[in-house]
């Protein structure tokens, strides 16, 4: 069982990263920092004759790094009560990959994976982050991905999340689970 | 009472646009098509000494077009059970504008507005679009914006939404309300 | 296709009833007014040796009236952001019926039905009623019932809902659909 | 700071009770077992000339036991993705108490309290229990009650919840918080 982490935050060593590193301590994982990559928004060409065009950015290379792994961790700060716009752009592009002849097995491969969400926010995340969790549930359901669970941490300033004992404990439990 | 529409879709004359145009028929409105603009994702510098840096894109010019209006319509196709990544990037950037000395009254000005959401999706939007509506509620609550209402339409292929009688009726009702 | 309406309100001719009658105008329907019946709360005996005991109330007779129909309309005022306690008690009792040898086909029979929810509330129902809709979705999913759609009306004082043009229109559309 | 626990379950020593007792270990608390009381559903008489009538049941005596306390714990098994019908009936009756001359300060007194929710369910409670949490949020917001937090535990058969390490840890953390 191998793991890929998709980091949606824009700040190095942000709270989401701190919490996620806690969850994967001692485990090898492919870590994808979206902030280091250029990802274009989708251009919806589903109903155009020409179909989708190559966007000439880093998106496909990220998909290539994600696909080999069994477990995906979506680690995002809660920006405005959901995942970061950058992470949303990655997921929006899945609509293109689902129709991309270069990835004929995209949905099947994704459907064999298990996903976790780790998200830290400053404004009452265990309540106001719930629509985001429900959104992820719909996303995973559509793709056939098993939703393994989520951790909602509280934090604003760097290292705040280290005070969130429940989130840290949940991360330790996830660590044990990932170590199998 | 003047109106600005923020269009989050990437397709010209998509279903969301069709439905929204129905709602503003006969009304002058500032129409902002995000697809025609370059908007960088936010880089969170709240906790950096240097603070936020100018992103040299079209974002500020869009804010300048939005701010004078009393009513905002967020018109987005439902991509993966929420607003498009492009629209999310715009909202993420509000965190920067809230701290931008060039916009000292940003929050106050936004708090005097009333917002509507119009969104069209193909996968059971009146159920699976609900987390998005709850997310918008949290966004508007944070900013002090009054949430005037929303319309969730059903459609996939171009013009599908013209078959959604309830969405069209709701758009007509909104039209009457906007005409005051 | 025959229809049963489960009325959860306690007031005669309340707004929920007004709106629902609009939806079934000209259609024969079995109308079950829970307020006219005694329904005991469930006593969870799943893990007791003796199992569930007969509760000697009207519940089974209501189930007998519901089961023959193809379409169920759950019509409830929104009390405290969800269905009435009386309607909840009926649904809670399904846990007993699922294990009741007198109803060996309960789940299968329910799974062949299509359900609608009609609910009227006074406090921002199209936003604050959404968790109730999501709860119904989970309920119907568990039973395998198809969720045909819902109408959230606004009203407080008797006949208020007649001012909610969108809810009335949605009820008319449902009426056409039910007349098939 | 004193505590009242409102137990909504029908089974003695059910999982919800086990988890809640963990949270209040070593703390004196007023424990109200709804299953031991008769609580009639509300009859909505807000718009009747006669107004609400006394229901001649145990409800008022429960309110009398709840009101003196600073902290309320709503402890309910998750029945059909929300609180038990019995607990819902108690909350529905608040609409009557809000208009009851015998309780002129009901809302003010409730508004000074802090509430927690502890709920255990068998069917993916950390996902499918979320609409219930959102419903409680709306309930507490309406009354002006501070929502202190919630614990969603997993369990079906008696004592199952003892395997839910995260829920137990959260209960221990709540215990520390309540001990102040």
mmCIF file of N, CA, C and O in Angstrom, chain C residues 50-54 60 64 67 93-107 109:
data_model
loop_
_atom_site.group_PDB
_atom_site.id
_atom_site.type_symbol
_atom_site.label_atom_id
_atom_site.label_comp_id
_atom_site.label_asym_id
_atom_site.label_seq_id
_atom_site.Cartn_x
_atom_site.Cartn_y
_atom_site.Cartn_z
ATOM 1 N N UNK C 50 -35.159 -10.925 23.829
ATOM 2 C CA UNK C 50 -36.591 -10.993 23.564
ATOM 3 C C UNK C 50 -36.967 -10.329 22.241
ATOM 4 O O UNK C 50 -38.021 -10.616 21.681
ATOM 5 N N UNK C 51 -36.113 -9.471 21.772
ATOM 6 C CA UNK C 51 -36.428 -8.754 20.542
ATOM 7 C C UNK C 51 -37.475 -7.683 20.785
ATOM 8 O O UNK C 51 -37.857 -7.394 21.921
ATOM 9 N N UNK C 52 -37.931 -7.127 19.693
ATOM 10 C CA UNK C 52 -38.892 -6.034 19.788
ATOM 11 C C UNK C 52 -40.248 -6.546 20.265
ATOM 12 O O UNK C 52 -40.670 -7.645 19.914
ATOM 13 N N UNK C 53 -40.913 -5.725 21.046
ATOM 14 C CA UNK C 53 -42.251 -6.062 21.526
ATOM 15 C C UNK C 53 -43.269 -5.213 20.780
ATOM 16 O O UNK C 53 -42.985 -4.081 20.397
ATOM 17 N N UNK C 54 -44.439 -5.781 20.632
ATOM 18 C CA UNK C 54 -45.519 -5.009 20.033
ATOM 19 C C UNK C 54 -45.778 -3.773 20.892
ATOM 20 O O UNK C 54 -45.826 -3.853 22.109
ATOM 21 N N UNK C 60 -48.581 0.159 13.247
ATOM 22 C CA UNK C 60 -48.692 -0.885 12.223
ATOM 23 C C UNK C 60 -49.843 -0.622 11.254
ATOM 24 O O UNK C 60 -49.719 -0.889 10.046
ATOM 25 N N UNK C 64 -49.576 -0.412 7.205
ATOM 26 C CA UNK C 64 -50.463 -1.159 6.311
ATOM 27 C C UNK C 64 -51.108 -0.245 5.270
ATOM 28 O O UNK C 64 -51.399 -0.685 4.149
ATOM 29 N N UNK C 67 -47.955 0.838 2.699
ATOM 30 C CA UNK C 67 -47.258 -0.150 1.872
ATOM 31 C C UNK C 67 -47.841 -0.367 0.475
ATOM 32 O O UNK C 67 -47.074 -0.586 -0.474
ATOM 33 N N UNK C 93 -39.443 3.915 14.018
ATOM 34 C CA UNK C 93 -40.055 2.600 14.185
ATOM 35 C C UNK C 93 -39.773 1.667 13.008
ATOM 36 O O UNK C 93 -39.931 0.441 13.124
ATOM 37 N N UNK C 94 -39.383 2.218 11.859
ATOM 38 C CA UNK C 94 -39.008 1.350 10.736
ATOM 39 C C UNK C 94 -37.950 0.334 11.165
ATOM 40 O O UNK C 94 -37.910 -0.782 10.638
ATOM 41 N N UNK C 95 -37.088 0.728 12.104
ATOM 42 C CA UNK C 95 -36.044 -0.205 12.570
ATOM 43 C C UNK C 95 -36.673 -1.466 13.146
ATOM 44 O O UNK C 95 -36.099 -2.555 13.054
ATOM 45 N N UNK C 96 -37.835 -1.290 13.756
ATOM 46 C CA UNK C 96 -38.545 -2.447 14.287
ATOM 47 C C UNK C 96 -39.205 -3.239 13.161
ATOM 48 O O UNK C 96 -39.089 -4.464 13.087
ATOM 49 N N UNK C 97 -39.865 -2.542 12.260
ATOM 50 C CA UNK C 97 -40.568 -3.218 11.166
ATOM 51 C C UNK C 97 -39.590 -4.010 10.292
ATOM 52 O O UNK C 97 -39.934 -5.078 9.778
ATOM 53 N N UNK C 98 -38.363 -3.487 10.169
ATOM 54 C CA UNK C 98 -37.350 -4.200 9.377
ATOM 55 C C UNK C 98 -37.039 -5.580 9.966
ATOM 56 O O UNK C 98 -36.509 -6.447 9.273
ATOM 57 N N UNK C 99 -37.332 -5.758 11.255
ATOM 58 C CA UNK C 99 -37.066 -7.041 11.924
ATOM 59 C C UNK C 99 -38.347 -7.758 12.317
ATOM 60 O O UNK C 99 -38.310 -8.755 13.033
ATOM 61 N N UNK C 100 -39.482 -7.265 11.825
ATOM 62 C CA UNK C 100 -40.774 -7.792 12.264
ATOM 63 C C UNK C 100 -41.215 -8.915 11.321
ATOM 64 O O UNK C 100 -41.411 -8.681 10.123
ATOM 65 N N UNK C 101 -41.358 -10.146 11.840
ATOM 66 C CA UNK C 101 -41.768 -11.266 10.970
ATOM 67 C C UNK C 101 -43.129 -11.033 10.307
ATOM 68 O O UNK C 101 -43.411 -11.662 9.281
ATOM 69 N N UNK C 102 -43.925 -10.125 10.866
ATOM 70 C CA UNK C 102 -45.209 -9.829 10.204
ATOM 71 C C UNK C 102 -45.004 -9.034 8.910
ATOM 72 O O UNK C 102 -45.915 -8.930 8.104
ATOM 73 N N UNK C 103 -43.822 -8.446 8.740
ATOM 74 C CA UNK C 103 -43.541 -7.657 7.529
ATOM 75 C C UNK C 103 -42.260 -8.147 6.861
ATOM 76 O O UNK C 103 -41.279 -7.412 6.787
ATOM 77 N N UNK C 104 -42.274 -9.389 6.384
ATOM 78 C CA UNK C 104 -41.015 -9.968 5.880
ATOM 79 C C UNK C 104 -40.456 -9.221 4.667
ATOM 80 O O UNK C 104 -39.266 -9.272 4.404
ATOM 81 N N UNK C 105 -41.328 -8.529 3.953
ATOM 82 C CA UNK C 105 -40.884 -7.869 2.718
ATOM 83 C C UNK C 105 -40.794 -6.362 2.874
ATOM 84 O O UNK C 105 -40.782 -5.631 1.871
ATOM 85 N N UNK C 106 -40.740 -5.881 4.100
ATOM 86 C CA UNK C 106 -40.827 -4.439 4.321
ATOM 87 C C UNK C 106 -39.798 -3.668 3.498
ATOM 88 O O UNK C 106 -40.134 -2.753 2.753
ATOM 89 N N UNK C 107 -38.538 -4.094 3.600
ATOM 90 C CA UNK C 107 -37.510 -3.308 2.902
ATOM 91 C C UNK C 107 -37.681 -3.396 1.387
ATOM 92 O O UNK C 107 -37.586 -2.386 0.690
ATOM 93 N N UNK C 109 -40.384 -3.898 -0.309
ATOM 94 C CA UNK C 109 -41.550 -3.124 -0.744
ATOM 95 C C UNK C 109 -41.238 -1.631 -0.714
ATOM 96 O O UNK C 109 -41.608 -0.897 -1.640
#
